[in-house]
Each structure stands twice: as structure tokens, then as C-alpha cells.
Amino acid sequence: MTDQRAVIIRPGGPADASTVLALLDGATAWLVARGRTGQWGTEPASSDPRRIAQADAWAASDGLHLAMLGDTAIGALVVGAATDYVPPATEPELYVNLLVTDRAYAGLGIGARLLEHAAELARDRGLGLLRVDCYGGDDRALVHFYERCGFTATDPFLVRRPGREPWPGQVLARRLE
């Protein structure tokens, strides 16, 4: 078993876009294998021009952070401004734009650790609010994960997509001390 203390979190950079895509591809394959296609669909992020551009933008920003076990990235966190499809915050905040972990390391608390890192980044910036949105469909398992990490569900929303079913989302907030 891997010792969680061996995991470090480091800032990402432009060279890490392919790492983010690989983590997304692995998570998508894991979801598809379990019949959970509502969250990210069935196709790899690395084959979607929109997701490739998104990963490039995240990697070029100062908001990408990677959980590393030795030389292996086992999770990614992107923080920054809220996306335009969620209700705006009523106060300054830090927003979690992406959280993805390598399912081979499930049970190590990597996602929770990355979220705690996001909270530390927010506190360092003098912010008292951390928000995230996630897939709110099916059994709401992802919503429940965030609630176990100290977040409270606030605003449900729908993303309307041409020719496809609306995507059910959920905003969650965590107050910081």
C-alpha cells in the first residue's frame, strides 16, 4: 500500500497539459466501465479539441497543481475563477475548476488532499469561500464526495447542450476559517 505521506503536491505548468488529459482519460474510462457516462461522456478527453484547449489553458495558468507520487502524477487540481454557467458568488472566492485523480490510487484520499490544498491556497489569498461544481446526476455520488470533504450543496443548475440532454450540475461551497 502506498503511504499518503509520500504524495507531494506541486504547481503545474505548460508541459503538464498532456498529464491532465491522461488523468481525464483514465477517469473517463473508469466511469464508462461502470456505466456512469453522464459525467464526462464516453470519449477520451485527449481526442476532444475543446478538452485539449481547456487542458492547455489550465496548464498555462497558475491554477494547476498536481499530486505526485515520485515521478507519477496521480491527481490534478485546477483553481481560478468560476465558470460562466454557475451562479456568481456574492463575495470573493477561489473556485475549483477541475479535480481528477488516478483511480488506481483510490482510497488514499488524494482528492480530499487536493481539495485541502485548494482551501490553503484560498486562505493564503485572504479568501473565506471555496466553491466547486460537479456532475449532479444519477445517484449524486460526486456531490456526496464533496459534502464529505466539508462542502455544502448550494445551487443546482443545468448546462444546455445542442442536440444533447441537459447536463445536471451542482454548485457546492465551503466556508474557510
CSV table of N, CA and C in Angstrom, one decimal:
chain,number,residue,atom,x,y,z
A,1,MET,N,0.9,-1.2,0.0
A,1,MET,CA,0.0,0.0,0.0
A,1,MET,C,0.9,1.2,0.0
A,2,THR,N,0.5,2.2,-0.8
A,2,THR,CA,1.2,3.5,-0.9
A,2,THR,C,1.0,4.3,0.4
A,3,ASP,N,2.0,4.9,0.9
A,3,ASP,CA,1.9,5.8,2.0
A,3,ASP,C,1.6,7.2,1.5
A,4,GLN,N,0.4,7.7,2.0
A,4,GLN,CA,0.0,9.0,1.5
A,4,GLN,C,1.0,10.1,1.8
A,5,ARG,N,1.8,9.9,2.8
A,5,ARG,CA,2.9,11.0,3.1
A,5,ARG,C,3.9,11.1,2.0
A,6,ALA,N,4.0,10.0,1.1
A,6,ALA,CA,4.9,10.1,0.0
A,6,ALA,C,4.4,10.9,-1.1
A,7,VAL,N,3.1,11.3,-1.1
A,7,VAL,CA,2.5,12.1,-2.1
A,7,VAL,C,2.8,13.6,-1.8
A,8,ILE,N,3.3,14.3,-2.8
A,8,ILE,CA,3.5,15.7,-2.7
A,8,ILE,C,2.6,16.4,-3.7
A,9,ILE,N,2.3,17.7,-3.5
A,9,ILE,CA,1.6,18.5,-4.4
A,9,ILE,C,2.5,19.6,-4.9
A,10,ARG,N,2.6,19.7,-6.2
A,10,ARG,CA,3.4,20.7,-6.9
A,10,ARG,C,2.7,21.5,-7.9
A,11,PRO,N,3.1,22.7,-8.1
A,11,PRO,CA,2.5,23.5,-9.1
A,11,PRO,C,2.7,22.9,-10.5
A,12,GLY,N,1.7,23.0,-11.3
A,12,GLY,CA,1.8,22.6,-12.7
A,12,GLY,C,2.3,23.7,-13.6
A,13,GLY,N,2.5,23.3,-14.9
A,13,GLY,CA,3.0,24.3,-15.9
A,13,GLY,C,2.6,23.8,-17.3
A,14,PRO,N,3.0,24.6,-18.3
A,14,PRO,CA,2.6,24.3,-19.7
A,14,PRO,C,2.9,22.9,-20.1
A,15,ALA,N,4.0,22.3,-19.6
A,15,ALA,CA,4.3,20.9,-20.0
A,15,ALA,C,3.4,19.8,-19.4
A,16,ASP,N,2.5,20.3,-18.5
A,16,ASP,CA,1.6,19.3,-17.9
A,16,ASP,C,0.3,19.1,-18.5
A,17,ALA,N,0.0,19.7,-19.6
A,17,ALA,CA,-1.3,19.6,-20.3
A,17,ALA,C,-1.6,18.1,-20.6
A,18,SER,N,-0.6,17.5,-21.1
A,18,SER,CA,-0.8,16.0,-21.5
A,18,SER,C,-1.1,15.2,-20.3
A,19,THR,N,-0.5,15.6,-19.2
A,19,THR,CA,-0.7,14.8,-17.9
A,19,THR,C,-2.2,15.0,-17.5
A,20,VAL,N,-2.7,16.2,-17.6
A,20,VAL,CA,-4.1,16.4,-17.2
A,20,VAL,C,-5.0,15.6,-18.1
A,21,LEU,N,-4.7,15.6,-19.4
A,21,LEU,CA,-5.5,14.8,-20.4
A,21,LEU,C,-5.5,13.4,-20.1
A,22,ALA,N,-4.3,12.9,-19.7
A,22,ALA,CA,-4.2,11.4,-19.4
A,22,ALA,C,-5.0,11.1,-18.1
A,23,LEU,N,-5.0,12.0,-17.1
A,23,LEU,CA,-5.8,11.7,-15.9
A,23,LEU,C,-7.3,11.7,-16.3
A,24,LEU,N,-7.7,12.7,-17.1
A,24,LEU,CA,-9.1,12.8,-17.5
A,24,LEU,C,-9.5,11.5,-18.3
A,25,ASP,N,-8.6,11.1,-19.2
A,25,ASP,CA,-8.9,9.9,-20.0
A,25,ASP,C,-9.0,8.7,-19.1
A,26,GLY,N,-8.2,8.5,-18.1
A,26,GLY,CA,-8.3,7.4,-17.2
A,26,GLY,C,-9.6,7.4,-16.4
A,27,ALA,N,-9.9,8.6,-15.9
A,27,ALA,CA,-11.1,8.7,-15.1
A,27,ALA,C,-12.4,8.5,-16.0
A,28,THR,N,-12.4,9.0,-17.2
A,28,THR,CA,-13.5,8.7,-18.1
A,28,THR,C,-13.6,7.2,-18.4
A,29,ALA,N,-12.5,6.5,-18.7
A,29,ALA,CA,-12.6,5.1,-18.9
A,29,ALA,C,-13.1,4.4,-17.7
A,30,TRP,N,-12.7,4.8,-16.5
A,30,TRP,CA,-13.2,4.2,-15.2
A,30,TRP,C,-14.7,4.4,-15.1
A,31,LEU,N,-15.2,5.6,-15.4
A,31,LEU,CA,-16.6,5.9,-15.3
A,31,LEU,C,-17.4,5.1,-16.4
A,32,VAL,N,-16.9,5.0,-17.6
A,32,VAL,CA,-17.6,4.3,-18.7
A,32,VAL,C,-17.7,2.8,-18.3
A,33,ALA,N,-16.6,2.2,-17.7
A,33,ALA,CA,-16.6,0.8,-17.3
A,33,ALA,C,-17.7,0.5,-16.3
A,34,ARG,N,-18.1,1.5,-15.6
A,34,ARG,CA,-19.1,1.4,-14.5
A,34,ARG,C,-20.5,1.9,-15.0
A,35,GLY,N,-20.6,2.2,-16.3
A,35,GLY,CA,-21.9,2.6,-16.8
A,35,GLY,C,-22.3,4.1,-16.4
A,36,ARG,N,-21.3,4.8,-16.0
A,36,ARG,CA,-21.5,6.2,-15.5
A,36,ARG,C,-21.1,7.2,-16.5
A,37,THR,N,-21.8,7.3,-17.6
A,37,THR,CA,-21.4,8.1,-18.7
A,37,THR,C,-21.9,9.5,-18.7
A,38,GLY,N,-22.8,9.8,-17.7
A,38,GLY,CA,-23.4,11.1,-17.7
A,38,GLY,C,-22.4,12.2,-17.4
A,39,GLN,N,-21.4,11.9,-16.6
A,39,GLN,CA,-20.5,13.0,-16.1
A,39,GLN,C,-19.6,13.5,-17.2
A,40,TRP,N,-18.8,12.7,-17.9
A,40,TRP,CA,-17.9,13.1,-18.9
A,40,TRP,C,-18.1,12.4,-20.2
A,41,GLY,N,-19.2,11.7,-20.4
A,41,GLY,CA,-19.4,11.0,-21.7
A,41,GLY,C,-18.6,9.8,-21.8
A,42,THR,N,-18.3,9.4,-23.1
A,42,THR,CA,-17.7,8.1,-23.3
A,42,THR,C,-16.3,8.3,-24.1
A,43,GLU,N,-16.1,9.4,-24.6
A,43,GLU,CA,-14.9,9.6,-25.4
A,43,GLU,C,-13.7,10.2,-24.6
A,44,PRO,N,-12.5,9.8,-24.9
A,44,PRO,CA,-11.4,10.4,-24.1
A,44,PRO,C,-11.2,11.9,-24.3
A,45,ALA,N,-10.9,12.5,-23.3
A,45,ALA,CA,-10.6,14.0,-23.4
A,45,ALA,C,-9.5,14.3,-24.4
A,46,SER,N,-8.6,13.4,-24.5
A,46,SER,CA,-7.4,13.6,-25.4
A,46,SER,C,-7.8,13.6,-26.9
A,47,SER,N,-9.0,13.2,-27.2
A,47,SER,CA,-9.5,13.2,-28.6
A,47,SER,C,-10.5,14.3,-28.9
A,48,ASP,N,-10.8,15.2,-27.9
A,48,ASP,CA,-11.7,16.2,-28.0
A,48,ASP,C,-11.0,17.6,-28.1
A,49,PRO,N,-11.1,18.3,-29.2
A,49,PRO,CA,-10.4,19.5,-29.3
A,49,PRO,C,-10.7,20.6,-28.2
A,50,ARG,N,-12.0,20.6,-27.8
A,50,ARG,CA,-12.4,21.5,-26.7
A,50,ARG,C,-11.6,21.2,-25.4
A,51,ARG,N,-11.6,19.9,-25.1
A,51,ARG,CA,-10.9,19.5,-23.8
A,51,ARG,C,-9.4,19.7,-23.9
A,52,ILE,N,-8.8,19.5,-25.1
A,52,ILE,CA,-7.4,19.7,-25.3
A,52,ILE,C,-7.1,21.2,-25.1
A,53,ALA,N,-7.9,22.1,-25.7
A,53,ALA,CA,-7.7,23.5,-25.5
A,53,ALA,C,-7.8,23.9,-24.0
A,54,GLN,N,-8.8,23.3,-23.4
A,54,GLN,CA,-9.0,23.5,-21.9
A,54,GLN,C,-7.8,23.1,-21.1
A,55,ALA,N,-7.3,21.9,-21.4
A,55,ALA,CA,-6.1,21.4,-20.6
A,55,ALA,C,-4.9,22.3,-20.9
A,56,ASP,N,-4.7,22.8,-22.1
A,56,ASP,CA,-3.6,23.7,-22.4
A,56,ASP,C,-3.8,25.0,-21.7
A,57,ALA,N,-5.0,25.5,-21.6
A,57,ALA,CA,-5.2,26.8,-20.9
A,57,ALA,C,-5.0,26.6,-19.4
A,58,TRP,N,-5.5,25.5,-18.8
A,58,TRP,CA,-5.2,25.2,-17.4
A,58,TRP,C,-3.7,25.1,-17.1
A,59,ALA,N,-3.0,24.4,-18.0
A,59,ALA,CA,-1.6,24.2,-17.7
A,59,ALA,C,-0.8,25.5,-17.9
A,60,ALA,N,-1.3,26.4,-18.7
A,60,ALA,CA,-0.6,27.7,-18.9
A,60,ALA,C,-0.9,28.7,-17.8
A,61,SER,N,-2.0,28.4,-17.0
A,61,SER,CA,-2.4,29.3,-15.9
A,61,SER,C,-1.5,29.0,-14.7
A,62,ASP,N,-1.7,29.8,-13.6
A,62,ASP,CA,-1.0,29.5,-12.4
A,62,ASP,C,-1.9,28.7,-11.4
A,63,GLY,N,-3.1,28.1,-12.0
A,63,GLY,CA,-4.0,27.4,-11.1
A,63,GLY,C,-3.9,25.9,-11.1
A,64,LEU,N,-3.0,25.3,-11.9
A,64,LEU,CA,-2.8,23.9,-12.0
A,64,LEU,C,-1.9,23.4,-10.9
A,65,HIS,N,-2.3,22.4,-10.2
A,65,HIS,CA,-1.5,21.7,-9.1
A,65,HIS,C,-1.6,20.2,-9.3
A,66,LEU,N,-0.5,19.5,-9.2
A,66,LEU,CA,-0.5,18.1,-9.4
A,66,LEU,C,-0.1,17.3,-8.1
A,67,ALA,N,-0.9,16.2,-7.8
A,67,ALA,CA,-0.5,15.3,-6.8
A,67,ALA,C,0.5,14.3,-7.4
A,68,MET,N,1.7,14.2,-6.8
A,68,MET,CA,2.7,13.4,-7.4
A,68,MET,C,3.1,12.3,-6.4
A,69,LEU,N,3.3,11.1,-6.9
A,69,LEU,CA,3.9,10.0,-6.2
A,69,LEU,C,5.2,9.7,-6.9
A,70,GLY,N,6.3,10.1,-6.4
A,70,GLY,CA,7.5,10.0,-7.2
A,70,GLY,C,7.4,10.9,-8.4
A,71,ASP,N,7.6,10.3,-9.6
A,71,ASP,CA,7.5,11.0,-10.8
A,71,ASP,C,6.2,10.8,-11.5
A,72,THR,N,5.2,10.2,-10.8
A,72,THR,CA,3.9,9.9,-11.4
A,72,THR,C,2.9,10.8,-10.9
A,73,ALA,N,2.2,11.5,-11.8
A,73,ALA,CA,1.0,12.3,-11.4
A,73,ALA,C,-0.2,11.4,-11.1
A,74,ILE,N,-0.7,11.6,-9.9
A,74,ILE,CA,-1.9,10.7,-9.6
A,74,ILE,C,-3.1,11.6,-9.3
A,75,GLY,N,-3.0,12.9,-9.5
A,75,GLY,CA,-4.2,13.7,-9.4
A,75,GLY,C,-3.9,15.1,-9.9
A,76,ALA,N,-4.9,15.8,-10.2
A,76,ALA,CA,-4.8,17.2,-10.7
A,76,ALA,C,-5.9,18.1,-10.1
A,77,LEU,N,-5.5,19.3,-9.8
A,77,LEU,CA,-6.4,20.3,-9.3
A,77,LEU,C,-6.2,21.5,-10.1
A,78,VAL,N,-7.3,22.2,-10.5
A,78,VAL,CA,-7.2,23.5,-11.1
A,78,VAL,C,-8.1,24.4,-10.4
A,79,VAL,N,-7.5,25.6,-9.9
A,79,VAL,CA,-8.3,26.6,-9.3
A,79,VAL,C,-8.2,27.9,-10.0
A,80,GLY,N,-9.2,28.7,-9.9
A,80,GLY,CA,-9.3,30.0,-10.6
A,80,GLY,C,-10.6,30.7,-10.4
A,81,ALA,N,-11.1,31.2,-11.4
A,81,ALA,CA,-12.4,31.9,-11.4
A,81,ALA,C,-13.5,30.9,-11.7
A,82,ALA,N,-14.7,31.2,-11.3
A,82,ALA,CA,-15.9,30.4,-11.5
A,82,ALA,C,-16.2,30.4,-13.0
A,83,THR,N,-16.7,29.3,-13.5
A,83,THR,CA,-17.2,29.2,-14.8
A,83,THR,C,-18.4,30.0,-15.0
A,84,ASP,N,-18.7,30.3,-16.3
A,84,ASP,CA,-19.8,31.3,-16.6
A,84,ASP,C,-21.2,30.6,-16.5
A,85,TYR,N,-21.2,29.3,-16.4
A,85,TYR,CA,-22.5,28.6,-16.3
A,85,TYR,C,-23.1,28.4,-14.9
A,86,VAL,N,-22.3,28.9,-13.9
A,86,VAL,CA,-22.8,28.7,-12.5
A,86,VAL,C,-23.2,30.1,-11.9
A,87,PRO,N,-24.1,30.1,-11.0
A,87,PRO,CA,-24.4,31.4,-10.4
A,87,PRO,C,-23.2,32.1,-9.7
A,88,PRO,N,-23.1,33.4,-9.9
A,88,PRO,CA,-21.9,34.0,-9.3
A,88,PRO,C,-21.9,34.0,-7.8
A,89,ALA,N,-20.7,34.1,-7.2
A,89,ALA,CA,-20.6,34.2,-5.8
A,89,ALA,C,-21.0,35.6,-5.3
A,90,THR,N,-21.4,35.7,-4.1
A,90,THR,CA,-21.7,37.0,-3.6
A,90,THR,C,-20.5,37.7,-2.8
A,91,GLU,N,-19.4,37.0,-2.9
A,91,GLU,CA,-18.2,37.5,-2.2
A,91,GLU,C,-17.0,37.0,-3.0
A,92,PRO,N,-15.8,37.5,-2.7
A,92,PRO,CA,-14.6,37.0,-3.3
A,92,PRO,C,-14.4,35.5,-3.0
A,93,GLU,N,-13.9,34.7,-3.9
A,93,GLU,CA,-13.8,33.3,-3.8
A,93,GLU,C,-12.6,32.7,-4.6
A,94,LEU,N,-12.3,31.5,-4.3
A,94,LEU,CA,-11.5,30.7,-5.1
A,94,LEU,C,-12.3,29.5,-5.6
A,95,TYR,N,-12.2,29.2,-6.9
A,95,TYR,CA,-13.1,28.2,-7.5
A,95,TYR,C,-12.3,27.0,-8.0
A,96,VAL,N,-12.8,25.8,-7.7
A,96,VAL,CA,-12.2,24.6,-8.1
A,96,VAL,C,-12.7,24.3,-9.5
A,97,ASN,N,-11.9,24.5,-10.5
A,97,ASN,CA,-12.3,24.2,-11.9
A,97,ASN,C,-12.2,22.8,-12.3
A,98,LEU,N,-11.3,22.1,-11.7
A,98,LEU,CA,-11.1,20.6,-12.0
A,98,LEU,C,-10.5,19.9,-10.8
A,99,LEU,N,-11.0,18.7,-10.6
A,99,LEU,CA,-10.4,17.8,-9.6
A,99,LEU,C,-10.5,16.4,-10.2
A,100,VAL,N,-9.4,15.8,-10.5
A,100,VAL,CA,-9.4,14.5,-11.1
A,100,VAL,C,-8.2,13.7,-10.4
A,101,THR,N,-8.5,12.4,-10.2
A,101,THR,CA,-7.5,11.5,-9.6
A,101,THR,C,-7.4,10.2,-10.4
A,102,ASP,N,-6.2,9.6,-10.3
A,102,ASP,CA,-6.0,8.3,-10.9
A,102,ASP,C,-6.7,7.3,-10.0
A,103,ARG,N,-7.7,6.6,-10.6
A,103,ARG,CA,-8.4,5.6,-9.8
A,103,ARG,C,-7.6,4.4,-9.3
A,104,ALA,N,-6.4,4.2,-9.9
A,104,ALA,CA,-5.5,3.2,-9.4
A,104,ALA,C,-5.1,3.5,-7.9
A,105,TYR,N,-5.2,4.7,-7.5
A,105,TYR,CA,-4.8,5.2,-6.2
A,105,TYR,C,-6.0,5.5,-5.3
A,106,ALA,N,-7.2,5.0,-5.7
A,106,ALA,CA,-8.4,5.2,-4.9
A,106,ALA,C,-8.2,4.8,-3.5
A,107,GLY,N,-8.8,5.5,-2.6
A,107,GLY,CA,-8.8,5.1,-1.2
A,107,GLY,C,-7.6,5.8,-0.4
A,108,LEU,N,-6.8,6.5,-1.1
A,108,LEU,CA,-5.6,7.2,-0.5
A,108,LEU,C,-6.0,8.6,0.0
A,109,GLY,N,-7.2,9.1,-0.4
A,109,GLY,CA,-7.6,10.4,0.0
A,109,GLY,C,-6.9,11.5,-0.8
A,110,ILE,N,-6.5,11.2,-2.1
A,110,ILE,CA,-5.8,12.1,-2.9
A,110,ILE,C,-6.8,13.3,-3.3
A,111,GLY,N,-8.0,13.0,-3.6
A,111,GLY,CA,-9.0,14.1,-4.0
A,111,GLY,C,-9.2,15.0,-2.8
A,112,ALA,N,-9.4,14.4,-1.6
A,112,ALA,CA,-9.6,15.2,-0.4
A,112,ALA,C,-8.4,16.1,-0.1
A,113,ARG,N,-7.2,15.5,-0.3
A,113,ARG,CA,-6.0,16.2,0.0
A,113,ARG,C,-5.8,17.4,-1.0
A,114,LEU,N,-6.1,17.2,-2.3
A,114,LEU,CA,-6.1,18.3,-3.2
A,114,LEU,C,-7.1,19.4,-2.9
A,115,LEU,N,-8.3,19.0,-2.4
A,115,LEU,CA,-9.2,20.0,-2.0
A,115,LEU,C,-8.7,20.8,-0.8
A,116,GLU,N,-8.1,20.1,0.1
A,116,GLU,CA,-7.5,20.8,1.3
A,116,GLU,C,-6.4,21.8,0.8
A,117,HIS,N,-5.6,21.4,-0.2
A,117,HIS,CA,-4.6,22.3,-0.8
A,117,HIS,C,-5.3,23.5,-1.4
A,118,ALA,N,-6.5,23.3,-2.1
A,118,ALA,CA,-7.2,24.5,-2.6
A,118,ALA,C,-7.7,25.4,-1.5
A,119,ALA,N,-8.1,24.8,-0.4
A,119,ALA,CA,-8.5,25.6,0.8
A,119,ALA,C,-7.3,26.4,1.3
A,120,GLU,N,-6.1,25.8,1.4
A,120,GLU,CA,-4.9,26.5,1.8
A,120,GLU,C,-4.6,27.7,0.9
A,121,LEU,N,-4.7,27.4,-0.4
A,121,LEU,CA,-4.5,28.5,-1.4
A,121,LEU,C,-5.4,29.7,-1.2
A,122,ALA,N,-6.7,29.3,-1.0
A,122,ALA,CA,-7.7,30.4,-0.7
A,122,ALA,C,-7.4,31.2,0.5
A,123,ARG,N,-7.1,30.5,1.6
A,123,ARG,CA,-6.7,31.2,2.9
A,123,ARG,C,-5.5,32.1,2.7
A,124,ASP,N,-4.5,31.6,1.9
A,124,ASP,CA,-3.3,32.4,1.7
A,124,ASP,C,-3.6,33.6,0.9
A,125,ARG,N,-4.7,33.6,0.2
A,125,ARG,CA,-5.1,34.8,-0.6
A,125,ARG,C,-6.1,35.7,0.2
A,126,GLY,N,-6.4,35.3,1.4
A,126,GLY,CA,-7.3,36.0,2.3
A,126,GLY,C,-8.8,35.8,1.9
A,127,LEU,N,-9.1,34.7,1.3
A,127,LEU,CA,-10.4,34.4,0.8
A,127,LEU,C,-11.1,33.5,1.8
A,128,GLY,N,-12.4,33.7,2.1
A,128,GLY,CA,-13.1,32.9,3.0
A,128,GLY,C,-14.1,31.9,2.4
A,129,LEU,N,-14.1,31.8,1.0
A,129,LEU,CA,-15.0,31.0,0.3
A,129,LEU,C,-14.3,30.1,-0.8
A,130,LEU,N,-14.5,28.9,-0.8
A,130,LEU,CA,-14.1,27.9,-1.8
A,130,LEU,C,-15.3,27.3,-2.4
A,131,ARG,N,-15.4,27.4,-3.7
A,131,ARG,CA,-16.6,26.7,-4.4
A,131,ARG,C,-16.1,25.8,-5.5
A,132,VAL,N,-17.0,24.9,-5.8
A,132,VAL,CA,-16.8,23.9,-6.8
A,132,VAL,C,-18.1,23.5,-7.5
A,133,ASP,N,-18.1,23.1,-8.7
A,133,ASP,CA,-19.3,22.5,-9.3
A,133,ASP,C,-18.9,21.1,-9.7
A,134,CYS,N,-20.0,20.2,-9.8
A,134,CYS,CA,-19.7,18.9,-10.3
A,134,CYS,C,-21.0,18.3,-10.9
A,135,TYR,N,-20.9,17.1,-11.4
A,135,TYR,CA,-22.0,16.4,-12.0
A,135,TYR,C,-23.0,16.1,-10.9
A,136,GLY,N,-24.2,16.5,-11.1
A,136,GLY,CA,-25.2,16.3,-10.0
A,136,GLY,C,-26.2,15.3,-10.4
A,137,GLY,N,-26.0,14.5,-11.4
A,137,GLY,CA,-26.9,13.5,-11.9
A,137,GLY,C,-26.7,12.1,-11.2
A,138,ASP,N,-27.5,11.2,-11.8
A,138,ASP,CA,-27.5,9.8,-11.3
A,138,ASP,C,-27.8,9.7,-9.8
A,139,ASP,N,-26.9,9.1,-9.1
A,139,ASP,CA,-27.1,8.9,-7.6
A,139,ASP,C,-26.4,10.0,-6.8
A,140,ARG,N,-25.9,11.0,-7.5
A,140,ARG,CA,-25.2,12.2,-6.8
A,140,ARG,C,-24.0,11.8,-6.0
A,141,ALA,N,-23.4,10.7,-6.4
A,141,ALA,CA,-22.2,10.2,-5.7
A,141,ALA,C,-21.1,11.3,-5.6
A,142,LEU,N,-20.9,12.0,-6.6
A,142,LEU,CA,-19.9,13.1,-6.6
A,142,LEU,C,-20.2,14.2,-5.7
A,143,VAL,N,-21.5,14.6,-5.6
A,143,VAL,CA,-22.0,15.6,-4.7
A,143,VAL,C,-21.7,15.1,-3.3
A,144,HIS,N,-22.0,13.9,-3.0
A,144,HIS,CA,-21.8,13.3,-1.6
A,144,HIS,C,-20.3,13.3,-1.3
A,145,PHE,N,-19.4,13.0,-2.3
A,145,PHE,CA,-18.0,13.1,-2.0
A,145,PHE,C,-17.6,14.5,-1.5
A,146,TYR,N,-18.0,15.5,-2.2
A,146,TYR,CA,-17.7,16.9,-1.9
A,146,TYR,C,-18.3,17.2,-0.5
A,147,GLU,N,-19.5,16.8,-0.2
A,147,GLU,CA,-20.0,17.0,1.1
A,147,GLU,C,-19.2,16.4,2.2
A,148,ARG,N,-18.7,15.2,2.0
A,148,ARG,CA,-17.8,14.5,3.0
A,148,ARG,C,-16.5,15.3,3.1
A,149,CYS,N,-16.2,16.2,2.1
A,149,CYS,CA,-14.9,17.0,2.2
A,149,CYS,C,-15.2,18.4,2.8
A,150,GLY,N,-16.4,18.6,3.4
A,150,GLY,CA,-16.7,19.8,4.0
A,150,GLY,C,-17.5,20.8,3.2
A,151,PHE,N,-17.9,20.5,2.0
A,151,PHE,CA,-18.7,21.4,1.2
A,151,PHE,C,-20.2,21.2,1.4
A,152,THR,N,-20.9,22.2,1.1
A,152,THR,CA,-22.4,22.2,1.3
A,152,THR,C,-23.0,22.5,-0.1
A,153,ALA,N,-23.9,21.6,-0.5
A,153,ALA,CA,-24.6,21.9,-1.8
A,153,ALA,C,-25.4,23.2,-1.7
A,154,THR,N,-25.3,24.0,-2.8
A,154,THR,CA,-26.0,25.3,-2.8
A,154,THR,C,-26.9,25.3,-4.0
A,155,ASP,N,-26.4,25.6,-5.2
A,155,ASP,CA,-27.2,25.9,-6.4
A,155,ASP,C,-27.1,24.7,-7.4
A,156,PRO,N,-28.2,24.1,-7.6
A,156,PRO,CA,-28.3,23.1,-8.8
A,156,PRO,C,-28.4,24.0,-10.1
A,157,PHE,N,-27.9,23.4,-11.2
A,157,PHE,CA,-28.0,24.1,-12.5
A,157,PHE,C,-28.0,23.1,-13.6
A,158,LEU,N,-28.4,23.5,-14.8
A,158,LEU,CA,-28.4,22.7,-16.0
A,158,LEU,C,-27.6,23.4,-17.0
A,159,VAL,N,-26.7,22.6,-17.7
A,159,VAL,CA,-26.0,23.1,-18.8
A,159,VAL,C,-26.7,22.6,-20.1
A,160,ARG,N,-27.2,23.5,-20.9
A,160,ARG,CA,-27.9,23.1,-22.1
A,160,ARG,C,-26.9,22.9,-23.2
A,161,ARG,N,-27.0,21.8,-23.9
A,161,ARG,CA,-26.1,21.5,-25.0
A,161,ARG,C,-26.9,21.1,-26.2
A,162,PRO,N,-26.5,21.8,-27.3
A,162,PRO,CA,-27.3,21.5,-28.6
A,162,PRO,C,-27.3,20.0,-28.9
A,163,GLY,N,-28.5,19.5,-29.2
A,163,GLY,CA,-28.6,18.1,-29.6
A,163,GLY,C,-28.3,17.0,-28.6
A,164,ARG,N,-28.2,17.5,-27.3
A,164,ARG,CA,-27.9,16.5,-26.2
A,164,ARG,C,-28.8,16.8,-25.1
A,165,GLU,N,-28.9,15.9,-24.2
A,165,GLU,CA,-29.6,16.1,-22.9
A,165,GLU,C,-28.9,17.2,-22.1
A,166,PRO,N,-29.7,18.0,-21.3
A,166,PRO,CA,-29.0,18.9,-20.4
A,166,PRO,C,-28.2,18.2,-19.4
A,167,TRP,N,-27.0,18.8,-19.0
A,167,TRP,CA,-26.1,18.2,-18.1
A,167,TRP,C,-26.5,18.8,-16.7
A,168,PRO,N,-26.9,17.9,-15.7
A,168,PRO,CA,-27.2,18.4,-14.4
A,168,PRO,C,-26.0,18.7,-13.5
A,169,GLY,N,-25.9,19.9,-13.1
A,169,GLY,CA,-24.7,20.2,-12.2
A,169,GLY,C,-25.2,20.7,-10.9
A,170,GLN,N,-24.2,20.7,-10.0
A,170,GLN,CA,-24.4,21.1,-8.6
A,170,GLN,C,-23.3,22.0,-8.1
A,171,VAL,N,-23.5,23.2,-7.7
A,171,VAL,CA,-22.5,24.0,-7.0
A,171,VAL,C,-22.5,23.7,-5.6
A,172,LEU,N,-21.3,23.6,-5.0
A,172,LEU,CA,-21.1,23.4,-3.6
A,172,LEU,C,-20.1,24.4,-3.1
A,173,ALA,N,-20.3,24.8,-1.8
A,173,ALA,CA,-19.4,25.8,-1.2
A,173,ALA,C,-18.9,25.3,0.1
A,174,ARG,N,-17.7,25.8,0.4
A,174,ARG,CA,-17.1,25.5,1.7
A,174,ARG,C,-16.6,26.8,2.3
A,175,ARG,N,-17.0,27.2,3.5
A,175,ARG,CA,-16.5,28.3,4.2
A,175,ARG,C,-15.2,28.0,4.8
A,176,LEU,N,-14.3,28.9,4.8
A,176,LEU,CA,-12.9,28.8,5.3
A,176,LEU,C,-12.7,29.6,6.5
A,177,GLU,N,-12.0,29.1,7.5
A,177,GLU,CA,-11.7,29.9,8.7
A,177,GLU,C,-10.6,30.9,8.5
